Amino acid sequence: MDLHIKGKKALVMASSKGLGKAVAFELAREGVNVLICSRTEKDLQVAQAEIIEQTGGKVHYAVGDVTTSEGRTSILNKAKEVFGSTDILVTNAGGPPAGSFEDHSLEQWEAAYKLLLESTVAMIQGVLPGMKDQKWGRIITITSQAIKQPVNGLILSNSVRASLLGLVKTLSNELGQYNITVNNVLPGYTETERLIQLRGDASNWDAFTNDVPLGRVAQPEEFAAAVTFLASQRAAYITGVSLPVDGGWIKGI
Ligand SMILES: NC(=O)c1ccc[n+]([C@@H]2O[C@H](COP(=O)([O-])OP(=O)(O)OC[C@H]3O[C@@H](n4cnc5c(N)ncnc54)[C@H](OP(=O)(O)O)[C@@H]3O)[C@@H](O)[C@H]2O)c1
């Protein structure tokens, strides 16, 4: 299927590794120009070189912490410099610390809000005027399967990420008139560095795969394929959805 997005310009947040990097890869394979970002320049340089080598695409990078206004400004300035206006925004960030209710101070709740919600809202604010002017845009948030079925011991993630459900649906209602779609993609257990660290020394994936009907964790490119489709012209009539890519892990209907 030709996704009809060749030549579009995409800003993918938190993308030197893991899910964000896989999304940047997949978009570049479709001929999309990508801007990747994270806090660590050497990882960005490695990711940029890999994506260019394997896709022949145009890849830029910006160093910045998405939890700070300075970091976001420098990423958005780079996007203006290399793209003019951004067609596709994929929001993403690291995950908040694990723990139960009594493990976390109010400061940790505030940090989780900054990481997951404030970073998303601020980056959308940054690219929205250009998308409205051109009457075309794709906004895709990366959240987690935990927003539909809370994971024990991840109270910060379960709680703060759930606010993205309301944001995405409301924004999709407001922005449809500008031909901007807004969707949310919920990764299940996906084999990134983060999950490999969470797995610890265990020699198998049982703790993650026991409740997954497909019986395995996802590969990052399987997640990225769903994001890339939603970013495409072929998904022009899909907006306001929260799509799990979880191998069937969420039990609700
Ligand atoms: N993998 C899974 O199974 C899974 C499942 C559900 C949800 N998620 C969520 O999906 C998100 C991505 O996970 P992942 O598995 O791809 O993680 P990962 O492999 O650890 O990659 C995280 C990426 O985000 C960047 N990053 C982290 N904090 C940042 C910040 N403050 N500003 C800018 N960039 C930042 C990292 O680079 P720097 O550290 O150099 O900045 C890195 O490029 C996380 O929120 C995670 O909780 C993952």
Tab-separated table of N, CA, C and O in Angstrom, residues 99-216:
chain	number	residue	atom	x	y	z
A	99	GLY	N	6.432	2.122	41.030
A	99	GLY	CA	6.161	2.210	42.462
A	99	GLY	C	4.679	2.257	42.732
A	99	GLY	O	3.863	2.390	41.812
A	100	SER	N	4.347	2.108	44.030
A	100	SER	CA	2.953	2.178	44.464
A	100	SER	C	2.668	3.566	45.040
A	100	SER	O	3.586	4.377	45.195
A	101	PHE	N	1.403	3.799	45.415
A	101	PHE	CA	0.990	5.142	45.831
A	101	PHE	C	1.907	5.731	46.901
A	101	PHE	O	2.352	6.877	46.797
A	102	GLU	N	2.206	4.936	47.938
A	102	GLU	CA	2.961	5.500	49.065
A	102	GLU	C	4.459	5.640	48.789
A	102	GLU	O	5.211	6.147	49.617
A	103	ASP	N	4.886	5.205	47.624
A	103	ASP	CA	6.307	5.368	47.270
A	103	ASP	C	6.613	6.758	46.714
A	103	ASP	O	7.771	7.135	46.592
A	104	HIS	N	5.578	7.504	46.303
A	104	HIS	CA	5.844	8.719	45.530
A	104	HIS	C	5.464	10.001	46.275
A	104	HIS	O	4.376	10.106	46.828
A	105	SER	N	6.361	10.961	46.216
A	105	SER	CA	6.087	12.281	46.792
A	105	SER	C	5.292	13.107	45.777
A	105	SER	O	5.211	12.758	44.593
A	106	LEU	N	4.781	14.246	46.247
A	106	LEU	CA	4.079	15.153	45.327
A	106	LEU	C	5.002	15.642	44.230
A	106	LEU	O	4.582	15.855	43.090
A	107	GLU	N	6.281	15.810	44.583
A	107	GLU	CA	7.258	16.266	43.580
A	107	GLU	C	7.373	15.232	42.446
A	107	GLU	O	7.525	15.581	41.282
A	108	GLN	N	7.302	13.955	42.817
A	108	GLN	CA	7.386	12.917	41.768
A	108	GLN	C	6.136	12.913	40.884
A	108	GLN	O	6.226	12.661	39.686
A	109	TRP	N	4.991	13.223	41.491
A	109	TRP	CA	3.771	13.351	40.677
A	109	TRP	C	3.926	14.521	39.702
A	109	TRP	O	3.541	14.435	38.541
A	110	GLU	N	4.492	15.612	40.202
A	110	GLU	CA	4.668	16.783	39.336
A	110	GLU	C	5.652	16.468	38.198
A	110	GLU	O	5.444	16.861	37.050
A	111	ALA	N	6.709	15.722	38.529
A	111	ALA	CA	7.684	15.355	37.496
A	111	ALA	C	7.033	14.460	36.437
A	111	ALA	O	7.303	14.588	35.235
A	112	ALA	N	6.158	13.555	36.875
A	112	ALA	CA	5.472	12.670	35.921
A	112	ALA	C	4.541	13.486	35.014
A	112	ALA	O	4.443	13.238	33.809
A	113	TYR	N	3.877	14.479	35.610
A	113	TYR	CA	3.017	15.366	34.810
A	113	TYR	C	3.840	16.097	33.742
A	113	TYR	O	3.463	16.173	32.572
A	114	LYS	N	5.013	16.602	34.154
A	114	LYS	CA	5.856	17.339	33.198
A	114	LYS	C	6.335	16.419	32.081
A	114	LYS	O	6.364	16.789	30.910
A	115	LEU	N	6.724	15.208	32.468
A	115	LEU	CA	7.264	14.259	31.490
A	115	LEU	C	6.205	13.827	30.481
A	115	LEU	O	6.470	13.775	29.281
A	116	LEU	N	5.006	13.523	30.985
A	116	LEU	CA	4.030	12.857	30.118
A	116	LEU	C	2.988	13.801	29.526
A	116	LEU	O	2.660	13.677	28.345
A	117	LEU	N	2.469	14.724	30.324
A	117	LEU	CA	1.381	15.569	29.807
A	117	LEU	C	1.895	16.928	29.331
A	117	LEU	O	1.642	17.337	28.206
A	118	GLU	N	2.653	17.619	30.200
A	118	GLU	CA	3.118	18.961	29.803
A	118	GLU	C	3.953	18.902	28.522
A	118	GLU	O	3.811	19.739	27.631
A	119	SER	N	4.836	17.907	28.409
A	119	SER	CA	5.690	17.823	27.220
A	119	SER	C	4.835	17.649	25.961
A	119	SER	O	5.109	18.247	24.913
A	120	THR	N	3.785	16.859	26.088
A	120	THR	CA	2.906	16.606	24.936
A	120	THR	C	2.146	17.873	24.547
A	120	THR	O	2.123	18.276	23.378
A	121	VAL	N	1.547	18.518	25.550
A	121	VAL	CA	0.747	19.720	25.288
A	121	VAL	C	1.631	20.810	24.663
A	121	VAL	O	1.274	21.441	23.655
A	122	ALA	N	2.807	21.020	25.226
A	122	ALA	CA	3.665	22.113	24.755
A	122	ALA	C	4.151	21.879	23.321
A	122	ALA	O	4.219	22.821	22.516
A	123	MET	N	4.457	20.636	22.988
A	123	MET	CA	4.928	20.386	21.624
A	123	MET	C	3.768	20.516	20.624
A	123	MET	O	3.966	20.997	19.505
A	124	ILE	N	2.582	20.113	21.025
A	124	ILE	CA	1.426	20.316	20.135
A	124	ILE	C	1.214	21.814	19.922
A	124	ILE	O	1.022	22.276	18.792
A	125	GLN	N	1.300	22.586	21.012
A	125	GLN	CA	1.158	24.048	20.859
A	125	GLN	C	2.178	24.588	19.864
A	125	GLN	O	1.887	25.479	19.078
A	126	GLY	N	3.376	24.032	19.898
A	126	GLY	CA	4.453	24.539	19.041
A	126	GLY	C	4.227	24.305	17.554
A	126	GLY	O	4.587	25.135	16.724
A	127	VAL	N	3.630	23.159	17.194
A	127	VAL	CA	3.484	22.845	15.757
A	127	VAL	C	2.110	23.181	15.200
A	127	VAL	O	1.929	23.228	13.978
A	128	LEU	N	1.151	23.410	16.088
A	128	LEU	CA	-0.240	23.544	15.638
A	128	LEU	C	-0.485	24.718	14.673
A	128	LEU	O	-1.185	24.541	13.664
A	129	PRO	N	0.064	25.919	14.919
A	129	PRO	CA	-0.240	27.023	13.995
A	129	PRO	C	0.105	26.680	12.543
A	129	PRO	O	-0.688	26.961	11.625
A	130	GLY	N	1.240	26.034	12.325
A	130	GLY	CA	1.642	25.664	10.956
A	130	GLY	C	0.684	24.639	10.355
A	130	GLY	O	0.303	24.731	9.184
A	131	MET	N	0.279	23.653	11.140
A	131	MET	CA	-0.665	22.632	10.629
A	131	MET	C	-2.000	23.275	10.264
A	131	MET	O	-2.608	22.939	9.250
A	132	LYS	N	-2.460	24.213	11.107
A	132	LYS	CA	-3.744	24.864	10.816
A	132	LYS	C	-3.648	25.672	9.529
A	132	LYS	O	-4.549	25.627	8.687
A	133	ASP	N	-2.547	26.401	9.363
A	133	ASP	CA	-2.377	27.220	8.154
A	133	ASP	C	-2.423	26.362	6.897
A	133	ASP	O	-3.022	26.739	5.897
A	134	GLN	N	-1.760	25.205	6.949
A	134	GLN	CA	-1.680	24.378	5.734
A	134	GLN	C	-2.852	23.420	5.584
A	134	GLN	O	-2.973	22.703	4.613
A	135	LYS	N	-3.722	23.431	6.588
A	135	LYS	CA	-4.899	22.545	6.589
A	135	LYS	C	-4.526	21.079	6.339
A	135	LYS	O	-5.168	20.358	5.565
A	136	TRP	N	-3.497	20.647	7.006
A	136	TRP	CA	-3.108	19.217	6.989
A	136	TRP	C	-2.222	18.976	8.193
A	136	TRP	O	-1.271	19.726	8.422
A	137	GLY	N	-2.524	17.965	8.929
A	137	GLY	CA	-1.652	17.631	10.055
A	137	GLY	C	-1.990	16.284	10.646
A	137	GLY	O	-3.118	15.779	10.524
A	138	ARG	N	-0.980	15.698	11.258
A	138	ARG	CA	-1.161	14.427	11.969
A	138	ARG	C	-0.491	14.572	13.331
A	138	ARG	O	0.710	14.886	13.410
A	139	ILE	N	-1.268	14.350	14.389
A	139	ILE	CA	-0.704	14.354	15.740
A	139	ILE	C	-0.949	12.965	16.317
A	139	ILE	O	-2.093	12.485	16.351
A	140	ILE	N	0.134	12.325	16.738
A	140	ILE	CA	0.014	10.969	17.285
A	140	ILE	C	0.750	10.921	18.615
A	140	ILE	O	1.930	11.287	18.693
A	141	THR	N	0.036	10.531	19.656
A	141	THR	CA	0.676	10.427	20.970
A	141	THR	C	1.023	8.966	21.242
A	141	THR	O	0.247	8.070	20.926
A	142	ILE	N	2.204	8.761	21.811
A	142	ILE	CA	2.583	7.416	22.263
A	142	ILE	C	2.332	7.377	23.766
A	142	ILE	O	2.866	8.196	24.515
A	143	THR	N	1.476	6.442	24.199
A	143	THR	CA	1.202	6.349	25.638
A	143	THR	C	1.547	4.949	26.132
A	143	THR	O	2.710	4.564	26.137
A	144	SER	N	0.559	4.142	26.480
A	144	SER	CA	0.824	2.798	27.001
A	144	SER	C	-0.480	2.027	27.100
A	144	SER	O	-1.548	2.610	27.321
A	145	GLN	N	-0.369	0.703	27.018
A	145	GLN	CA	-1.533	-0.161	27.265
A	145	GLN	C	-2.092	0.082	28.673
A	145	GLN	O	-3.270	-0.172	28.929
A	146	ALA	N	-1.254	0.625	29.567
A	146	ALA	CA	-1.663	0.835	30.967
A	146	ALA	C	-2.771	1.876	31.103
A	146	ALA	O	-3.412	1.948	32.151
A	147	ILE	N	-3.038	2.661	30.050
A	147	ILE	CA	-4.122	3.650	30.200
A	147	ILE	C	-5.487	2.994	30.046
A	147	ILE	O	-6.505	3.577	30.388
A	148	LYS	N	-5.536	1.775	29.525
A	148	LYS	CA	-6.812	1.043	29.414
A	148	LYS	C	-6.922	-0.027	30.489
A	148	LYS	O	-8.020	-0.431	30.860
A	149	GLN	N	-5.777	-0.535	30.922
A	149	GLN	CA	-5.782	-1.584	31.957
A	149	GLN	C	-4.554	-1.352	32.837
A	149	GLN	O	-3.436	-1.701	32.460
A	150	PRO	N	-4.762	-0.710	33.991
A	150	PRO	CA	-3.610	-0.320	34.818
A	150	PRO	C	-2.705	-1.500	35.158
A	150	PRO	O	-3.175	-2.611	35.396
A	151	VAL	N	-1.404	-1.230	35.152
A	151	VAL	CA	-0.405	-2.255	35.486
A	151	VAL	C	-0.009	-2.053	36.947
A	151	VAL	O	0.380	-0.940	37.338
A	152	ASN	N	-0.099	-3.101	37.774
A	152	ASN	CA	0.269	-2.966	39.188
A	152	ASN	C	1.697	-2.462	39.323
A	152	ASN	O	2.585	-2.881	38.588
A	153	GLY	N	1.888	-1.542	40.282
A	153	GLY	CA	3.233	-1.028	40.541
A	153	GLY	C	3.670	0.079	39.604
A	153	GLY	O	4.821	0.502	39.643
A	154	LEU	N	2.756	0.565	38.767
A	154	LEU	CA	3.100	1.684	37.870
A	154	LEU	C	2.075	2.805	38.040
A	154	LEU	O	1.495	3.272	37.074
A	155	ILE	N	1.876	3.238	39.305
A	155	ILE	CA	0.753	4.163	39.544
A	155	ILE	C	0.938	5.512	38.848
A	155	ILE	O	-0.042	6.103	38.367
A	156	LEU	N	2.176	5.986	38.730
A	156	LEU	CA	2.380	7.278	38.063
A	156	LEU	C	2.013	7.173	36.582
A	156	LEU	O	1.304	8.025	36.034
A	157	SER	N	2.501	6.142	35.952
A	157	SER	CA	2.211	5.945	34.525
A	157	SER	C	0.712	5.725	34.299
A	157	SER	O	0.092	6.370	33.451
A	158	ASN	N	0.112	4.834	35.082
A	158	ASN	CA	-1.314	4.528	34.929
A	158	ASN	C	-2.171	5.783	35.050
A	158	ASN	O	-3.137	5.971	34.310
A	159	SER	N	-1.821	6.645	36.005
A	159	SER	CA	-2.676	7.791	36.321
A	159	SER	C	-2.446	8.953	35.369
A	159	SER	O	-3.393	9.489	34.780
A	160	VAL	N	-1.195	9.347	35.212
A	160	VAL	CA	-0.941	10.567	34.438
A	160	VAL	C	-1.161	10.329	32.950
A	160	VAL	O	-1.709	11.171	32.251
A	161	ARG	N	-0.766	9.159	32.469
A	161	ARG	CA	-0.955	8.901	31.037
A	161	ARG	C	-2.439	8.861	30.661
A	161	ARG	O	-2.800	9.154	29.526
A	162	ALA	N	-3.287	8.461	31.623
A	162	ALA	CA	-4.714	8.368	31.302
A	162	ALA	C	-5.276	9.721	30.874
A	162	ALA	O	-6.251	9.793	30.117
A	163	SER	N	-4.657	10.803	31.317
A	163	SER	CA	-5.147	12.135	30.924
A	163	SER	C	-4.997	12.350	29.419
A	163	SER	O	-5.719	13.155	28.823
A	164	LEU	N	-4.097	11.626	28.800
A	164	LEU	CA	-3.910	11.760	27.356
A	164	LEU	C	-5.138	11.276	26.578
A	164	LEU	O	-5.397	11.737	25.461
A	165	LEU	N	-5.895	10.350	27.177
A	165	LEU	CA	-7.117	9.874	26.519
A	165	LEU	C	-8.077	11.036	26.287
A	165	LEU	O	-8.632	11.195	25.202
A	166	GLY	N	-8.251	11.845	27.341
A	166	GLY	CA	-9.146	13.001	27.229
A	166	GLY	C	-8.590	14.041	26.277
A	166	GLY	O	-9.322	14.634	25.474
A	167	LEU	N	-7.284	14.261	26.357
A	167	LEU	CA	-6.645	15.260	25.486
A	167	LEU	C	-6.851	14.888	24.014
A	167	LEU	O	-7.286	15.719	23.198
A	168	VAL	N	-6.536	13.646	23.671
A	168	VAL	CA	-6.577	13.236	22.263
A	168	VAL	C	-8.002	13.311	21.713
A	168	VAL	O	-8.223	13.834	20.618
A	169	LYS	N	-8.955	12.818	22.483
A	169	LYS	CA	-10.322	12.805	21.961
A	169	LYS	C	-10.855	14.231	21.813
A	169	LYS	O	-11.475	14.578	20.797
A	170	THR	N	-10.591	15.076	22.806
A	170	THR	CA	-11.101	16.443	22.739
A	170	THR	C	-10.434	17.221	21.607
A	170	THR	O	-11.081	17.945	20.840
A	171	LEU	N	-9.124	17.038	21.496
A	171	LEU	CA	-8.383	17.746	20.446
A	171	LEU	C	-8.834	17.288	19.061
A	171	LEU	O	-8.920	18.086	18.124
A	172	SER	N	-9.124	16.011	18.929
A	172	SER	CA	-9.570	15.527	17.612
A	172	SER	C	-10.897	16.196	17.231
A	172	SER	O	-11.122	16.507	16.065
A	173	ASN	N	-11.751	16.446	18.233
A	173	ASN	CA	-13.016	17.144	17.951
A	173	ASN	C	-12.759	18.580	17.514
A	173	ASN	O	-13.406	19.108	16.627
A	174	GLU	N	-11.792	19.215	18.154
A	174	GLU	CA	-11.535	20.633	17.870
A	174	GLU	C	-10.800	20.832	16.541
A	174	GLU	O	-10.970	21.849	15.882
A	175	LEU	N	-9.957	19.877	16.157
A	175	LEU	CA	-9.056	20.118	15.025
A	175	LEU	C	-9.505	19.484	13.712
A	175	LEU	O	-8.879	19.711	12.674
A	176	GLY	N	-10.595	18.703	13.762
A	176	GLY	CA	-11.077	18.080	12.522
A	176	GLY	C	-11.329	19.115	11.430
A	176	GLY	O	-11.035	18.887	10.259
A	177	GLN	N	-11.839	20.274	11.808
A	177	GLN	CA	-12.152	21.323	10.827
A	177	GLN	C	-10.913	21.815	10.076
A	177	GLN	O	-11.038	22.440	9.016
A	178	TYR	N	-9.739	21.554	10.607
A	178	TYR	CA	-8.491	21.964	9.925
A	178	TYR	C	-7.830	20.788	9.200
A	178	TYR	O	-6.670	20.894	8.792
A	179	ASN	N	-8.552	19.681	9.076
A	179	ASN	CA	-7.973	18.498	8.423
A	179	ASN	C	-6.742	17.977	9.184
A	179	ASN	O	-5.790	17.497	8.587
A	180	ILE	N	-6.819	18.118	10.500
A	180	ILE	CA	-5.749	17.590	11.359
A	180	ILE	C	-6.344	16.419	12.136
A	180	ILE	O	-7.381	16.576	12.799
A	181	THR	N	-5.725	15.252	12.036
A	181	THR	CA	-6.188	14.118	12.833
A	181	THR	C	-5.309	13.981	14.076
A	181	THR	O	-4.130	14.335	14.071
A	182	VAL	N	-5.929	13.471	15.140
A	182	VAL	CA	-5.232	13.319	16.422
A	182	VAL	C	-5.542	11.916	16.946
A	182	VAL	O	-6.711	11.572	17.169
A	183	ASN	N	-4.532	11.111	17.089
A	183	ASN	CA	-4.727	9.733	17.535
A	183	ASN	C	-3.678	9.343	18.559
A	183	ASN	O	-2.624	9.990	18.671
A	184	ASN	N	-3.994	8.280	19.269
A	184	ASN	CA	-3.172	7.827	20.378
A	184	ASN	C	-2.822	6.357	20.125
A	184	ASN	O	-3.709	5.576	19.804
A	185	VAL	N	-1.563	5.996	20.249
A	185	VAL	CA	-1.181	4.591	20.058
A	185	VAL	C	-0.602	4.063	21.372
A	185	VAL	O	0.255	4.706	21.992
A	186	LEU	N	-1.119	2.901	21.783
A	186	LEU	CA	-0.814	2.339	23.108
A	186	LEU	C	0.120	1.129	22.955
A	186	LEU	O	-0.347	0.046	22.607
A	187	PRO	N	1.407	1.303	23.196
A	187	PRO	CA	2.266	0.124	23.087
A	187	PRO	C	1.975	-0.876	24.191
A	187	PRO	O	1.732	-0.513	25.341
A	188	GLY	N	1.998	-2.149	23.815
A	188	GLY	CA	2.082	-3.219	24.798
A	188	GLY	C	3.547	-3.475	25.058
A	188	GLY	O	4.415	-2.647	24.744
A	189	TYR	N	3.850	-4.645	25.632
A	189	TYR	CA	5.247	-4.963	25.939
A	189	TYR	C	6.036	-5.089	24.639
A	189	TYR	O	5.744	-5.940	23.808
A	190	THR	N	7.023	-4.216	24.483
A	190	THR	CA	7.773	-4.128	23.227
A	190	THR	C	9.260	-4.163	23.539
A	190	THR	O	9.722	-3.482	24.473
A	191	GLU	N	9.979	-4.932	22.750
A	191	GLU	CA	11.379	-5.229	23.082
A	191	GLU	C	12.313	-4.044	22.782
A	191	GLU	O	13.011	-4.021	21.779
A	192	THR	N	12.301	-3.069	23.677
A	192	THR	CA	13.237	-1.939	23.587
A	192	THR	C	14.226	-2.056	24.752
A	192	THR	O	14.058	-2.907	25.628
A	193	GLU	N	15.204	-1.161	24.763
A	193	GLU	CA	16.188	-1.187	25.864
A	193	GLU	C	15.497	-1.062	27.213
A	193	GLU	O	15.882	-1.674	28.194
A	194	ARG	N	14.457	-0.242	27.251
A	194	ARG	CA	13.726	-0.048	28.511
A	194	ARG	C	13.140	-1.369	29.014
A	194	ARG	O	13.277	-1.716	30.179
A	195	LEU	N	12.514	-2.120	28.123
A	195	LEU	CA	11.895	-3.376	28.561
A	195	LEU	C	12.966	-4.411	28.919
A	195	LEU	O	12.800	-5.176	29.869
A	196	ILE	N	14.057	-4.402	28.174
A	196	ILE	CA	15.134	-5.358	28.477
A	196	ILE	C	15.692	-5.063	29.876
A	196	ILE	O	15.944	-5.974	30.666
A	197	GLN	N	15.793	-3.773	30.225
A	197	GLN	CA	16.237	-3.411	31.585
A	197	GLN	C	15.219	-3.862	32.629
A	197	GLN	O	15.571	-4.412	33.661
A	198	LEU	N	13.928	-3.625	32.349
A	198	LEU	CA	12.879	-4.028	33.302
A	198	LEU	C	12.878	-5.538	33.494
A	198	LEU	O	12.607	-6.046	34.584
A	199	ARG	N	13.221	-6.274	32.444
A	199	ARG	CA	13.224	-7.739	32.514
A	199	ARG	C	14.311	-8.228	33.467
A	199	ARG	O	14.229	-9.289	34.046
A	200	GLY	N	15.365	-7.429	33.633
A	200	GLY	CA	16.453	-7.822	34.522
A	200	GLY	C	17.210	-9.005	33.949
A	200	GLY	O	17.361	-9.113	32.736
A	201	ASP	N	17.635	-9.911	34.841
A	201	ASP	CA	18.492	-11.020	34.410
A	201	ASP	C	17.711	-12.224	33.892
A	201	ASP	O	18.305	-13.195	33.446
A	202	ALA	N	16.399	-12.139	33.971
A	202	ALA	CA	15.613	-13.317	33.579
A	202	ALA	C	15.975	-13.738	32.159
A	202	ALA	O	16.218	-12.912	31.291
A	203	SER	N	16.032	-15.042	31.952
A	203	SER	CA	16.463	-15.507	30.637
A	203	SER	C	15.286	-15.659	29.679
A	203	SER	O	15.444	-16.037	28.543
A	204	ASN	N	14.083	-15.391	30.170
A	204	ASN	CA	12.953	-15.479	29.235
A	204	ASN	C	11.980	-14.332	29.516
A	204	ASN	O	12.124	-13.580	30.461
A	205	TRP	N	10.987	-14.256	28.676
A	205	TRP	CA	10.062	-13.130	28.721
A	205	TRP	C	8.751	-13.494	29.421
A	205	TRP	O	7.782	-12.759	29.308
A	206	ASP	N	8.707	-14.598	30.185
A	206	ASP	CA	7.420	-15.078	30.706
A	206	ASP	C	6.615	-14.026	31.457
A	206	ASP	O	5.397	-13.937	31.313
A	207	ALA	N	7.313	-13.212	32.267
A	207	ALA	CA	6.582	-12.221	33.071
A	207	ALA	C	5.797	-11.265	32.183
A	207	ALA	O	4.759	-10.745	32.581
A	208	PHE	N	6.279	-11.048	30.975
A	208	PHE	CA	5.596	-10.114	30.073
A	208	PHE	C	4.645	-10.812	29.113
A	208	PHE	O	3.710	-10.207	28.615
A	209	THR	N	4.893	-12.082	28.822
A	209	THR	CA	4.119	-12.716	27.752
A	209	THR	C	2.982	-13.614	28.243
A	209	THR	O	2.117	-13.980	27.452
A	210	ASN	N	2.961	-13.933	29.555
A	210	ASN	CA	1.941	-14.849	30.073
A	210	ASN	C	0.524	-14.436	29.711
A	210	ASN	O	-0.319	-15.273	29.428
A	211	ASP	N	0.254	-13.125	29.783
A	211	ASP	CA	-1.112	-12.646	29.540
A	211	ASP	C	-1.316	-12.110	28.128
A	211	ASP	O	-2.299	-11.417	27.859
A	212	VAL	N	-0.378	-12.383	27.252
A	212	VAL	CA	-0.501	-11.862	25.887
A	212	VAL	C	-1.004	-12.987	24.970
A	212	VAL	O	-0.297	-13.973	24.770
A	213	PRO	N	-2.222	-12.851	24.423
A	213	PRO	CA	-2.737	-13.914	23.560
A	213	PRO	C	-1.774	-14.320	22.446
A	213	PRO	O	-1.697	-15.495	22.101
A	214	LEU	N	-1.041	-13.378	21.901
A	214	LEU	CA	-0.110	-13.746	20.825
A	214	LEU	C	1.162	-14.410	21.356
A	214	LEU	O	2.004	-14.859	20.583
A	215	GLY	N	1.318	-14.429	22.708
A	215	GLY	CA	2.364	-15.235	23.318
A	215	GLY	C	3.784	-14.723	23.167
A	215	GLY	O	4.741	-15.488	23.355
A	216	ARG	N	3.957	-13.460	22.868
A	216	ARG	CA	5.315	-12.920	22.718
A	216	ARG	C	5.263	-11.414	22.915
A	216	ARG	O	4.176	-10.817	22.888
